[in-house]
Amino acid sequence: MRKWKSVAMSMIMAISLSLVGCSGGADPAQETSGGNTTQDGGTSQPAESAASTQDTLIVGRGGDSSALDMSIVTDGESSKIGQQIYETLLDYKEGTTEVVPALAETYEVSDDGLTYTFKLRQGVKFHDGTDFNAEAVVFNFMRWHDPNSEYKFEGDSFDYYNSMFGPPDNRVIKEVKAVDEHTVQFVLNKPQAPFLQNVAMPFFGIASPTAIKEKKEKFKEEPVGTGPFMFQEWKRNDSITLVKNPNYWQEGLPKLEKIIVRSIPDNSARLTALQAGEIDLMEGLNPDDLTIVENNPDLQKFTRPSFNVGYVGFNLKKKPFDNKLVRQALNHAVNKEALIQAFYAGQAIPAVNPMPPVLLGYNDEIQDYPYDLEKAKELLAQAGYPNGFEEEFVFYAMPVPRPYMPNGQKVAEALQAEFAKIGVKTRIESPEWAVYLDDTQKGEKDHIFMLGWQGDNGDPDNFLYTLLDKDTIGSNNYSFYANDELHEILSAAQAETNQDKRAELYKQAQVIIKEDAPWIPLVHSTPLLAGKANLKGYVPSPTGSESYANVYFE
Amino acid sequence: MAAYAIRRLLMLIPVLLGMSIIVFSIIHAIPGDPAEVILGEKASEESKQALRLELGLDKPWLEQYGIYMQNLLSGDLGNSIRTRAPIVEEMLPYLAATLELTVVSMLIAVFVGVNAGILSAWRQNSWFDYMSMLIALIGVSMPIFWLGLMEQWVFALELKWLPSSGRMNVRDPVEAVTHLYIIDSMLAGRWDQLWTVIKHLILPGIALGTIPMAIIARMTRSSMLEVMRSDYIRTARAKGLAQFFVVYKHALKNALIPVVTVIGLQTGQLLGGAVLTETIFAWPGIGRYIFDAISFRDYPVIQSGILVIAFIFVIINLLVDLLYAKLDPRIKYR
């Protein structure tokens, strides 16, 4: 009798355990994977889409958007959504940073480079049914331009407008006026060479003035633009749902009915979700996981054109890194190919210059410092340190993964070993990200640091001036590198509107930077994405966000 | 009893006040500039300065604290620096998501943990006892992120039984009313979604519930063993009462008293400390909300988030104490 009871109790235990373990044992018919009837935990799709091709795209990414009013955000996760909802006057050609017409069909630049006249596309409507016209463009730009605008809501600041077109006391743009219903004129205070590149940035998407006036503070959560998809719902940190804009001005676009963008923070968990058919496309594939995707016939990989640079910077405020020879010596001590094989799964190219080769004015005649430890020791001896250094230098290694630096600590350890071979001892430190940025910007604690840059607008100015001009010490010039000759060249390039002459100036600038070696440029990485094999028409943009208007399932 | 409850409630005020001062001083002491983090590496110094002015970050922290408390008393938790949305509205869905997950985890943990503990005590030194205590030992020492990834691999990828992430079928969602999706899907009469919502809860529920489950099992076992040795149990046995009744009726009631405390503490901990589980299962809960806020130096959110969690924690403790008194009338409330 007692035996029987204990068996019964064990049964209860077993049942309770198995309840926990497999109450999800749904019938397998609903769980087909990889095909059109994708499931989310076993729920079959509505019949019509299951029968024909799939028309809902589910994208998985690492983080949520901060807000959906493009003018107040600065993060890439927000602009990814913005690209679908809003359009800019000009756009970048698919997969490149070349400027092409969008909401403006044509433009004219005056000879002095001070007046830009845009002819707008006709018959375009915002998602709320109101007309897109010159007044709408003026409304948007004046909203960002006028520091006292009544449509600048509490807590908002138009950071990208300020950073691309100057702060209120030093604006590039003087005024924006509507010449007629479909013509807008921009008058500048001073010529700005990358002006058209800037106008094409997703952060300057044209929003519906009526919606802004009506929704006020709520606009950043309920955006209205002219883009191929319309906003439907936002569950914070979970998903954003967009639906097709039936009145989109481009015939036949978009091809999808619905897009759902989900936040799945962990890269491995996101890949699992892709493999399980819960999402169709994922951002941020770990280079190490590339083989999983390549060995799975249901999946395909995508690469984003390289538009970034990952680098090791020297803190020129600290001895001995104020010495050019020491910096050059360390440049010789890095085997970039080996780093790329080990930490980027081969998905990167070695960086020679501080900007990626796709940009205007890239100088491909510059030779990189070859990997040569003997040469490095020689240079150190010339600098007066034949036996290296007694002191242990602080090497700041990035605590967070970035497309240009998937694993900062490991790369730093590899470099540490190389540097030690020429007598440069380092101690790796990796404080938390906010602290890291703060410290490297002040330049008090670190000797050597690691950082990178993702291009904003497809202009070399956005790399060379932003990162290495003496004006940007205290913001993005973490090396505290100042060279007057370079400053003159970069300033001249900013004012030059002839693109050939600009390219020439940037080539000169790269020669100076190479010689001074404030950095060891490491890599231009190609960020990896993965998607279902039957996903077509998706072209990743170098800028980090692109429209899904052409995407469809086969 | 009522007087006791009220007195305990009033005691919350100084606790929360002290809590808010500590949190406020700590988050302002850690280095890192919110303007820098929010605007990114790309912002100009001017726009950063403008943002600092707008957010009032240039003021001394005591003044900032004063303003914060003033707003708090009028029911305003302020706006998030990052999303610029009111925190009161923003936090609710996160809190609901965590609450749903916590309740499910604790149900699993309590059901399995208590039963395993009882059986282990009842069959002390049997193979079941050794096995369950070994599992419990593994359970407390298991890294949650590893367990979570393994669960996803086995149950979502290989067996395809359960979804690996998220809270429901996003292709065809139900309208969020309470943000507790089990309730929402029932309100909408969507039984298909109710089923997927439950399935979405299972894997994160187990991952989050494992540690409390193990702790509860061990606690129950030792508490049961102690009670089983006591005189009244021996008497009950001597009377020839069936073993099952001795264990589940007589012994359990007394053995549960310390277990209730553990359950309360664990529940409170899960509410705030579920960051890893929430990250791996893409669960938009309060743990990740606060964690994200910390990495963005989103002071108002960190402050409010921690205060809300602290509030819930003390409320749970209060409930535990009241339950205690109910389970054992000998415990006098002073």
CSV table of N, CA and C in Angstrom, one decimal, chain A residues 257-389:
chain,number,residue,atom,x,y,z
A,257,GLU,N,2.7,43.8,-47.6
A,257,GLU,CA,1.5,44.4,-47.0
A,257,GLU,C,1.8,45.0,-45.6
A,258,LYS,N,2.8,44.3,-45.0
A,258,LYS,CA,3.0,44.6,-43.6
A,258,LYS,C,4.4,44.4,-43.2
A,259,ILE,N,4.9,45.2,-42.3
A,259,ILE,CA,6.2,45.0,-41.7
A,259,ILE,C,6.1,45.0,-40.2
A,260,ILE,N,6.7,44.0,-39.6
A,260,ILE,CA,6.8,44.0,-38.1
A,260,ILE,C,8.3,44.0,-37.7
A,261,VAL,N,8.7,45.0,-37.0
A,261,VAL,CA,10.1,45.1,-36.6
A,261,VAL,C,10.2,44.8,-35.1
A,262,ARG,N,10.8,43.6,-34.8
A,262,ARG,CA,10.9,43.2,-33.4
A,262,ARG,C,12.2,43.5,-32.8
A,263,SER,N,12.3,43.8,-31.5
A,263,SER,CA,13.5,43.9,-30.8
A,263,SER,C,13.9,42.6,-30.1
A,264,ILE,N,15.0,42.0,-30.5
A,264,ILE,CA,15.5,40.8,-29.8
A,264,ILE,C,16.9,41.1,-29.5
A,265,PRO,N,17.2,41.6,-28.3
A,265,PRO,CA,18.5,42.1,-27.9
A,265,PRO,C,19.7,41.2,-28.1
A,266,ASP,N,19.5,39.9,-27.8
A,266,ASP,CA,20.7,39.0,-27.9
A,266,ASP,C,20.9,38.4,-29.3
A,267,ASN,N,22.1,38.6,-29.8
A,267,ASN,CA,22.4,38.2,-31.2
A,267,ASN,C,22.1,36.7,-31.4
A,268,SER,N,22.5,35.8,-30.4
A,268,SER,CA,22.3,34.4,-30.6
A,268,SER,C,20.8,34.1,-30.6
A,269,ALA,N,20.1,34.7,-29.6
A,269,ALA,CA,18.6,34.4,-29.6
A,269,ALA,C,17.9,34.9,-30.8
A,270,ARG,N,18.4,36.0,-31.4
A,270,ARG,CA,17.8,36.5,-32.7
A,270,ARG,C,18.1,35.5,-33.8
A,271,LEU,N,19.3,34.9,-33.8
A,271,LEU,CA,19.5,33.9,-34.9
A,271,LEU,C,18.6,32.7,-34.7
A,272,THR,N,18.4,32.3,-33.4
A,272,THR,CA,17.5,31.2,-33.1
A,272,THR,C,16.1,31.5,-33.6
A,273,ALA,N,15.7,32.7,-33.4
A,273,ALA,CA,14.3,33.1,-33.9
A,273,ALA,C,14.3,33.0,-35.4
A,274,LEU,N,15.3,33.4,-36.1
A,274,LEU,CA,15.4,33.3,-37.5
A,274,LEU,C,15.3,31.9,-38.0
A,275,GLN,N,16.1,31.0,-37.3
A,275,GLN,CA,16.1,29.6,-37.7
A,275,GLN,C,14.8,28.9,-37.4
A,276,ALA,N,14.1,29.4,-36.4
A,276,ALA,CA,12.8,28.8,-36.0
A,276,ALA,C,11.7,29.4,-36.8
A,277,GLY,N,12.0,30.3,-37.7
A,277,GLY,CA,11.0,30.9,-38.5
A,277,GLY,C,10.1,32.0,-37.9
A,278,GLU,N,10.6,32.5,-36.7
A,278,GLU,CA,9.8,33.5,-36.0
A,278,GLU,C,10.0,34.9,-36.6
A,279,ILE,N,11.2,35.1,-37.3
A,279,ILE,CA,11.5,36.3,-38.0
A,279,ILE,C,12.0,36.0,-39.4
A,280,ASP,N,12.0,36.9,-40.3
A,280,ASP,CA,12.4,36.7,-41.7
A,280,ASP,C,13.7,37.3,-42.0
A,281,LEU,N,14.1,38.3,-41.3
A,281,LEU,CA,15.4,39.0,-41.6
A,281,LEU,C,16.0,39.5,-40.3
A,282,MET,N,17.3,39.3,-40.1
A,282,MET,CA,17.9,39.8,-38.9
A,282,MET,C,19.1,40.7,-39.1
A,283,GLU,N,19.2,41.7,-38.2
A,283,GLU,CA,20.4,42.5,-38.3
A,283,GLU,C,21.4,41.9,-37.3
A,284,GLY,N,22.6,42.3,-37.5
A,284,GLY,CA,23.6,42.0,-36.4
A,284,GLY,C,23.9,40.5,-36.3
A,285,LEU,N,24.3,39.9,-37.4
A,285,LEU,CA,24.7,38.5,-37.3
A,285,LEU,C,26.2,38.5,-36.7
A,286,ASN,N,26.4,37.6,-35.7
A,286,ASN,CA,27.8,37.5,-35.2
A,286,ASN,C,28.6,36.9,-36.3
A,287,PRO,N,29.8,37.4,-36.6
A,287,PRO,CA,30.7,36.8,-37.6
A,287,PRO,C,30.9,35.3,-37.4
A,288,ASP,N,31.0,34.9,-36.1
A,288,ASP,CA,31.2,33.5,-35.8
A,288,ASP,C,30.1,32.6,-36.2
A,289,ASP,N,28.9,33.2,-36.3
A,289,ASP,CA,27.7,32.4,-36.7
A,289,ASP,C,27.5,32.3,-38.2
A,290,LEU,N,28.4,32.9,-38.9
A,290,LEU,CA,28.2,33.0,-40.4
A,290,LEU,C,28.0,31.5,-41.0
A,291,THR,N,28.8,30.6,-40.4
A,291,THR,CA,28.8,29.2,-41.0
A,291,THR,C,27.4,28.6,-40.8
A,292,ILE,N,26.7,28.9,-39.7
A,292,ILE,CA,25.4,28.4,-39.4
A,292,ILE,C,24.5,28.8,-40.6
A,293,VAL,N,24.6,30.1,-40.9
A,293,VAL,CA,23.7,30.6,-42.0
A,293,VAL,C,24.1,30.0,-43.3
A,294,GLU,N,25.4,29.9,-43.6
A,294,GLU,CA,25.8,29.4,-44.9
A,294,GLU,C,25.5,27.9,-45.1
A,295,ASN,N,25.4,27.2,-43.9
A,295,ASN,CA,25.1,25.7,-44.1
A,295,ASN,C,23.6,25.4,-44.0
A,296,ASN,N,22.8,26.4,-43.9
A,296,ASN,CA,21.4,26.2,-43.8
A,296,ASN,C,20.7,26.7,-45.2
A,297,PRO,N,20.2,25.7,-45.9
A,297,PRO,CA,19.7,26.1,-47.3
A,297,PRO,C,18.4,27.0,-47.2
A,298,ASP,N,17.8,27.1,-46.0
A,298,ASP,CA,16.6,28.0,-45.9
A,298,ASP,C,17.0,29.4,-45.6
A,299,LEU,N,18.3,29.7,-45.4
A,299,LEU,CA,18.7,31.0,-45.1
A,299,LEU,C,19.7,31.6,-46.1
A,300,GLN,N,19.9,32.9,-46.1
A,300,GLN,CA,20.9,33.5,-46.9
A,300,GLN,C,21.5,34.6,-46.1
A,301,LYS,N,22.8,35.0,-46.5
A,301,LYS,CA,23.4,36.1,-45.8
A,301,LYS,C,23.3,37.3,-46.6
A,302,PHE,N,23.4,38.5,-46.0
A,302,PHE,CA,23.5,39.8,-46.6
A,302,PHE,C,24.7,40.5,-46.0
A,303,THR,N,25.3,41.3,-46.8
A,303,THR,CA,26.4,42.1,-46.3
A,303,THR,C,26.1,43.5,-46.5
A,304,ARG,N,26.3,44.3,-45.5
A,304,ARG,CA,26.1,45.8,-45.7
A,304,ARG,C,27.5,46.4,-46.2
A,305,PRO,N,27.4,47.2,-47.2
A,305,PRO,CA,28.7,47.7,-47.7
A,305,PRO,C,29.4,48.4,-46.6
A,306,SER,N,30.7,48.3,-46.6
A,306,SER,CA,31.5,48.8,-45.5
A,306,SER,C,31.4,50.4,-45.5
A,307,PHE,N,31.1,50.9,-44.4
A,307,PHE,CA,30.9,52.4,-44.4
A,307,PHE,C,31.4,52.8,-43.0
A,308,ASN,N,32.4,52.2,-42.5
A,308,ASN,CA,32.8,52.5,-41.2
A,308,ASN,C,34.3,52.3,-41.1
A,309,VAL,N,34.8,52.7,-39.9
A,309,VAL,CA,36.2,52.4,-39.7
A,309,VAL,C,36.4,52.1,-38.2
A,310,GLY,N,37.1,51.0,-37.9
A,310,GLY,CA,37.4,50.7,-36.5
A,310,GLY,C,38.9,51.0,-36.4
A,311,TYR,N,39.3,51.7,-35.3
A,311,TYR,CA,40.7,52.1,-35.2
A,311,TYR,C,41.2,52.0,-33.7
A,312,VAL,N,42.5,52.0,-33.6
A,312,VAL,CA,43.1,52.2,-32.3
A,312,VAL,C,43.7,53.6,-32.3
A,313,GLY,N,43.3,54.4,-31.4
A,313,GLY,CA,43.8,55.8,-31.3
A,313,GLY,C,44.9,56.0,-30.3
A,314,PHE,N,45.8,56.9,-30.5
A,314,PHE,CA,46.8,57.2,-29.5
A,314,PHE,C,46.3,58.5,-28.8
A,315,ASN,N,46.5,58.6,-27.5
A,315,ASN,CA,46.2,59.8,-26.8
A,315,ASN,C,47.5,60.8,-26.9
A,316,LEU,N,47.4,61.8,-27.8
A,316,LEU,CA,48.6,62.6,-28.0
A,316,LEU,C,48.9,63.5,-26.9
A,317,LYS,N,48.0,63.6,-25.9
A,317,LYS,CA,48.2,64.4,-24.7
A,317,LYS,C,49.3,63.7,-23.8
A,318,LYS,N,49.4,62.4,-24.0
A,318,LYS,CA,50.3,61.7,-23.1
A,318,LYS,C,51.6,61.3,-23.7
A,319,LYS,N,52.7,61.4,-23.0
A,319,LYS,CA,54.0,60.9,-23.4
A,319,LYS,C,53.9,59.4,-23.4
A,320,PRO,N,54.6,58.6,-24.3
A,320,PRO,CA,55.4,59.1,-25.4
A,320,PRO,C,54.6,59.2,-26.7
A,321,PHE,N,53.3,59.2,-26.6
A,321,PHE,CA,52.5,59.1,-27.8
A,321,PHE,C,52.4,60.4,-28.5
A,322,ASP,N,53.0,61.5,-27.9
A,322,ASP,CA,53.1,62.7,-28.7
A,322,ASP,C,54.2,62.6,-29.7
A,323,ASN,N,55.0,61.5,-29.6
A,323,ASN,CA,56.1,61.3,-30.5
A,323,ASN,C,55.6,60.5,-31.8
A,324,LYS,N,55.8,61.2,-32.9
A,324,LYS,CA,55.3,60.6,-34.2
A,324,LYS,C,56.0,59.2,-34.4
A,325,LEU,N,57.3,59.1,-34.1
A,325,LEU,CA,58.0,57.8,-34.4
A,325,LEU,C,57.4,56.7,-33.6
A,326,VAL,N,57.1,57.0,-32.3
A,326,VAL,CA,56.5,55.9,-31.5
A,326,VAL,C,55.2,55.4,-32.1
A,327,ARG,N,54.4,56.4,-32.6
A,327,ARG,CA,53.1,56.0,-33.2
A,327,ARG,C,53.3,55.2,-34.4
A,328,GLN,N,54.2,55.6,-35.2
A,328,GLN,CA,54.5,54.9,-36.5
A,328,GLN,C,55.0,53.5,-36.1
A,329,ALA,N,55.9,53.4,-35.1
A,329,ALA,CA,56.4,52.1,-34.7
A,329,ALA,C,55.2,51.1,-34.4
A,330,LEU,N,54.2,51.6,-33.6
A,330,LEU,CA,53.1,50.8,-33.2
A,330,LEU,C,52.3,50.4,-34.4
A,331,ASN,N,52.2,51.3,-35.4
A,331,ASN,CA,51.5,51.0,-36.7
A,331,ASN,C,52.1,49.8,-37.4
A,332,HIS,N,53.4,49.7,-37.3
A,332,HIS,CA,54.1,48.6,-37.9
A,332,HIS,C,53.9,47.3,-37.2
A,333,ALA,N,53.4,47.3,-35.9
A,333,ALA,CA,53.3,46.1,-35.1
A,333,ALA,C,51.9,45.4,-35.2
A,334,VAL,N,51.1,45.8,-36.2
A,334,VAL,CA,49.8,45.3,-36.2
A,334,VAL,C,49.6,44.5,-37.5
A,335,ASN,N,49.1,43.2,-37.3
A,335,ASN,CA,48.9,42.3,-38.4
A,335,ASN,C,47.4,42.4,-38.7
A,336,LYS,N,46.9,43.3,-39.6
A,336,LYS,CA,45.5,43.5,-39.8
A,336,LYS,C,44.8,42.3,-40.4
A,337,GLU,N,45.5,41.6,-41.3
A,337,GLU,CA,44.9,40.4,-42.0
A,337,GLU,C,44.6,39.4,-40.9
A,338,ALA,N,45.5,39.1,-40.0
A,338,ALA,CA,45.3,38.1,-39.0
A,338,ALA,C,44.1,38.5,-38.1
A,339,LEU,N,44.0,39.8,-37.7
A,339,LEU,CA,42.9,40.2,-36.9
A,339,LEU,C,41.6,40.0,-37.6
A,340,ILE,N,41.5,40.3,-38.9
A,340,ILE,CA,40.3,40.1,-39.7
A,340,ILE,C,39.9,38.6,-39.7
A,341,GLN,N,40.9,37.8,-39.9
A,341,GLN,CA,40.5,36.3,-40.0
A,341,GLN,C,40.1,35.9,-38.6
A,342,ALA,N,40.7,36.4,-37.6
A,342,ALA,CA,40.4,35.8,-36.2
A,342,ALA,C,39.1,36.4,-35.7
A,343,PHE,N,38.8,37.7,-35.9
A,343,PHE,CA,37.7,38.3,-35.1
A,343,PHE,C,36.6,38.8,-36.0
A,344,TYR,N,36.8,38.8,-37.3
A,344,TYR,CA,35.7,39.3,-38.2
A,344,TYR,C,35.2,38.2,-39.1
A,345,ALA,N,35.7,37.0,-38.9
A,345,ALA,CA,35.4,35.9,-39.8
A,345,ALA,C,35.7,36.3,-41.3
A,346,GLY,N,36.7,37.1,-41.5
A,346,GLY,CA,37.0,37.5,-42.8
A,346,GLY,C,36.1,38.6,-43.4
A,347,GLN,N,35.1,39.0,-42.6
A,347,GLN,CA,34.2,40.0,-43.2
A,347,GLN,C,34.6,41.4,-43.0
A,348,ALA,N,35.8,41.8,-43.4
A,348,ALA,CA,36.2,43.2,-43.3
A,348,ALA,C,37.4,43.3,-44.2
A,349,ILE,N,37.8,44.6,-44.5
A,349,ILE,CA,39.0,44.8,-45.2
A,349,ILE,C,39.9,45.6,-44.3
A,350,PRO,N,41.2,45.4,-44.5
A,350,PRO,CA,42.2,46.2,-43.7
A,350,PRO,C,42.0,47.7,-44.0
A,351,ALA,N,42.1,48.5,-43.0
A,351,ALA,CA,41.9,50.0,-43.2
A,351,ALA,C,43.3,50.6,-43.3
A,352,VAL,N,43.5,51.4,-44.3
A,352,VAL,CA,44.7,52.1,-44.6
A,352,VAL,C,44.5,53.6,-44.1
A,353,ASN,N,43.4,54.1,-44.5
A,353,ASN,CA,43.1,55.5,-44.2
A,353,ASN,C,41.9,55.6,-43.2
A,354,PRO,N,41.7,56.8,-42.6
A,354,PRO,CA,40.6,56.9,-41.7
A,354,PRO,C,39.2,56.9,-42.3
A,355,MET,N,39.1,56.7,-43.6
A,355,MET,CA,37.8,56.6,-44.2
A,355,MET,C,37.7,55.5,-45.1
A,356,PRO,N,36.5,54.9,-45.3
A,356,PRO,CA,36.3,53.7,-46.2
A,356,PRO,C,36.5,54.1,-47.7
A,357,PRO,N,36.9,53.1,-48.5
A,357,PRO,CA,37.2,53.4,-49.9
A,357,PRO,C,36.0,53.8,-50.7
A,358,VAL,N,34.8,53.6,-50.3
A,358,VAL,CA,33.6,54.0,-51.1
A,358,VAL,C,33.5,55.5,-51.2
A,359,LEU,N,34.2,56.2,-50.4
A,359,LEU,CA,33.9,57.7,-50.3
A,359,LEU,C,34.7,58.5,-51.3
A,360,LEU,N,34.1,59.6,-51.7
A,360,LEU,CA,34.8,60.5,-52.6
A,360,LEU,C,36.2,60.9,-52.0
A,361,GLY,N,37.1,61.0,-52.9
A,361,GLY,CA,38.4,61.5,-52.4
A,361,GLY,C,39.3,60.5,-51.7
A,362,TYR,N,38.9,59.2,-51.7
A,362,TYR,CA,39.7,58.2,-51.0
A,362,TYR,C,41.0,58.0,-51.7
A,363,ASN,N,42.1,58.1,-51.0
A,363,ASN,CA,43.4,58.0,-51.6
A,363,ASN,C,44.0,56.6,-51.6
A,364,ASP,N,43.9,56.0,-52.8
A,364,ASP,CA,44.3,54.6,-52.9
A,364,ASP,C,45.8,54.5,-53.2
A,365,GLU,N,46.5,55.6,-53.3
A,365,GLU,CA,47.9,55.5,-53.6
A,365,GLU,C,48.7,55.4,-52.3
A,366,ILE,N,48.0,55.6,-51.2
A,366,ILE,CA,48.8,55.6,-49.9
A,366,ILE,C,49.1,54.1,-49.5
A,367,GLN,N,50.3,53.9,-49.1
A,367,GLN,CA,50.7,52.5,-48.7
A,367,GLN,C,50.6,52.4,-47.2
A,368,ASP,N,50.1,51.3,-46.8
A,368,ASP,CA,49.9,51.1,-45.3
A,368,ASP,C,51.3,50.8,-44.7
A,369,TYR,N,51.4,51.0,-43.4
A,369,TYR,CA,52.6,50.6,-42.7
A,369,TYR,C,52.6,49.1,-42.7
A,370,PRO,N,53.6,48.4,-43.3
A,370,PRO,CA,53.5,47.0,-43.3
A,370,PRO,C,53.8,46.4,-41.9
A,371,TYR,N,53.2,45.1,-41.7
A,371,TYR,CA,53.5,44.4,-40.5
A,371,TYR,C,54.9,44.0,-40.4
A,372,ASP,N,55.7,44.7,-39.6
A,372,ASP,CA,57.2,44.5,-39.6
A,372,ASP,C,57.7,44.9,-38.2
A,373,LEU,N,57.9,43.8,-37.4
A,373,LEU,CA,58.3,44.1,-36.0
A,373,LEU,C,59.8,44.7,-35.9
A,374,GLU,N,60.6,44.3,-36.9
A,374,GLU,CA,62.0,44.8,-36.9
A,374,GLU,C,62.0,46.3,-37.1
A,375,LYS,N,61.2,46.7,-38.2
A,375,LYS,CA,61.1,48.1,-38.5
A,375,LYS,C,60.5,48.9,-37.3
A,376,ALA,N,59.6,48.3,-36.6
A,376,ALA,CA,59.0,48.9,-35.5
A,376,ALA,C,60.0,49.2,-34.4
A,377,LYS,N,60.9,48.2,-34.1
A,377,LYS,CA,61.9,48.4,-33.1
A,377,LYS,C,62.9,49.4,-33.5
A,378,GLU,N,63.2,49.4,-34.8
A,378,GLU,CA,64.1,50.5,-35.3
A,378,GLU,C,63.6,51.9,-35.1
A,379,LEU,N,62.3,52.0,-35.4
A,379,LEU,CA,61.6,53.4,-35.2
A,379,LEU,C,61.6,53.8,-33.7
A,380,LEU,N,61.4,52.8,-32.8
A,380,LEU,CA,61.4,53.1,-31.4
A,380,LEU,C,62.8,53.5,-31.0
A,381,ALA,N,63.8,52.8,-31.5
A,381,ALA,CA,65.2,53.2,-31.2
A,381,ALA,C,65.5,54.6,-31.7
A,382,GLN,N,65.0,54.9,-32.9
A,382,GLN,CA,65.2,56.3,-33.4
A,382,GLN,C,64.6,57.3,-32.5
A,383,ALA,N,63.4,56.9,-31.9
A,383,ALA,CA,62.7,57.8,-31.0
A,383,ALA,C,63.4,57.9,-29.7
A,384,GLY,N,64.4,57.1,-29.4
A,384,GLY,CA,65.2,57.2,-28.2
A,384,GLY,C,64.8,56.1,-27.2
A,385,TYR,N,64.0,55.1,-27.7
A,385,TYR,CA,63.6,54.0,-26.8
A,385,TYR,C,64.1,52.7,-27.3
A,386,PRO,N,65.4,52.4,-27.4
A,386,PRO,CA,65.8,51.1,-28.0
A,386,PRO,C,65.3,49.9,-27.3
A,387,ASN,N,65.0,50.0,-26.0
A,387,ASN,CA,64.6,48.8,-25.2
A,387,ASN,C,63.1,48.9,-24.9
A,388,GLY,N,62.4,49.7,-25.6
A,388,GLY,CA,61.0,49.8,-25.2
A,388,GLY,C,60.8,50.7,-24.0
A,389,PHE,N,59.7,50.4,-23.2
A,389,PHE,CA,59.3,51.2,-22.1
A,389,PHE,C,59.2,50.4,-20.8
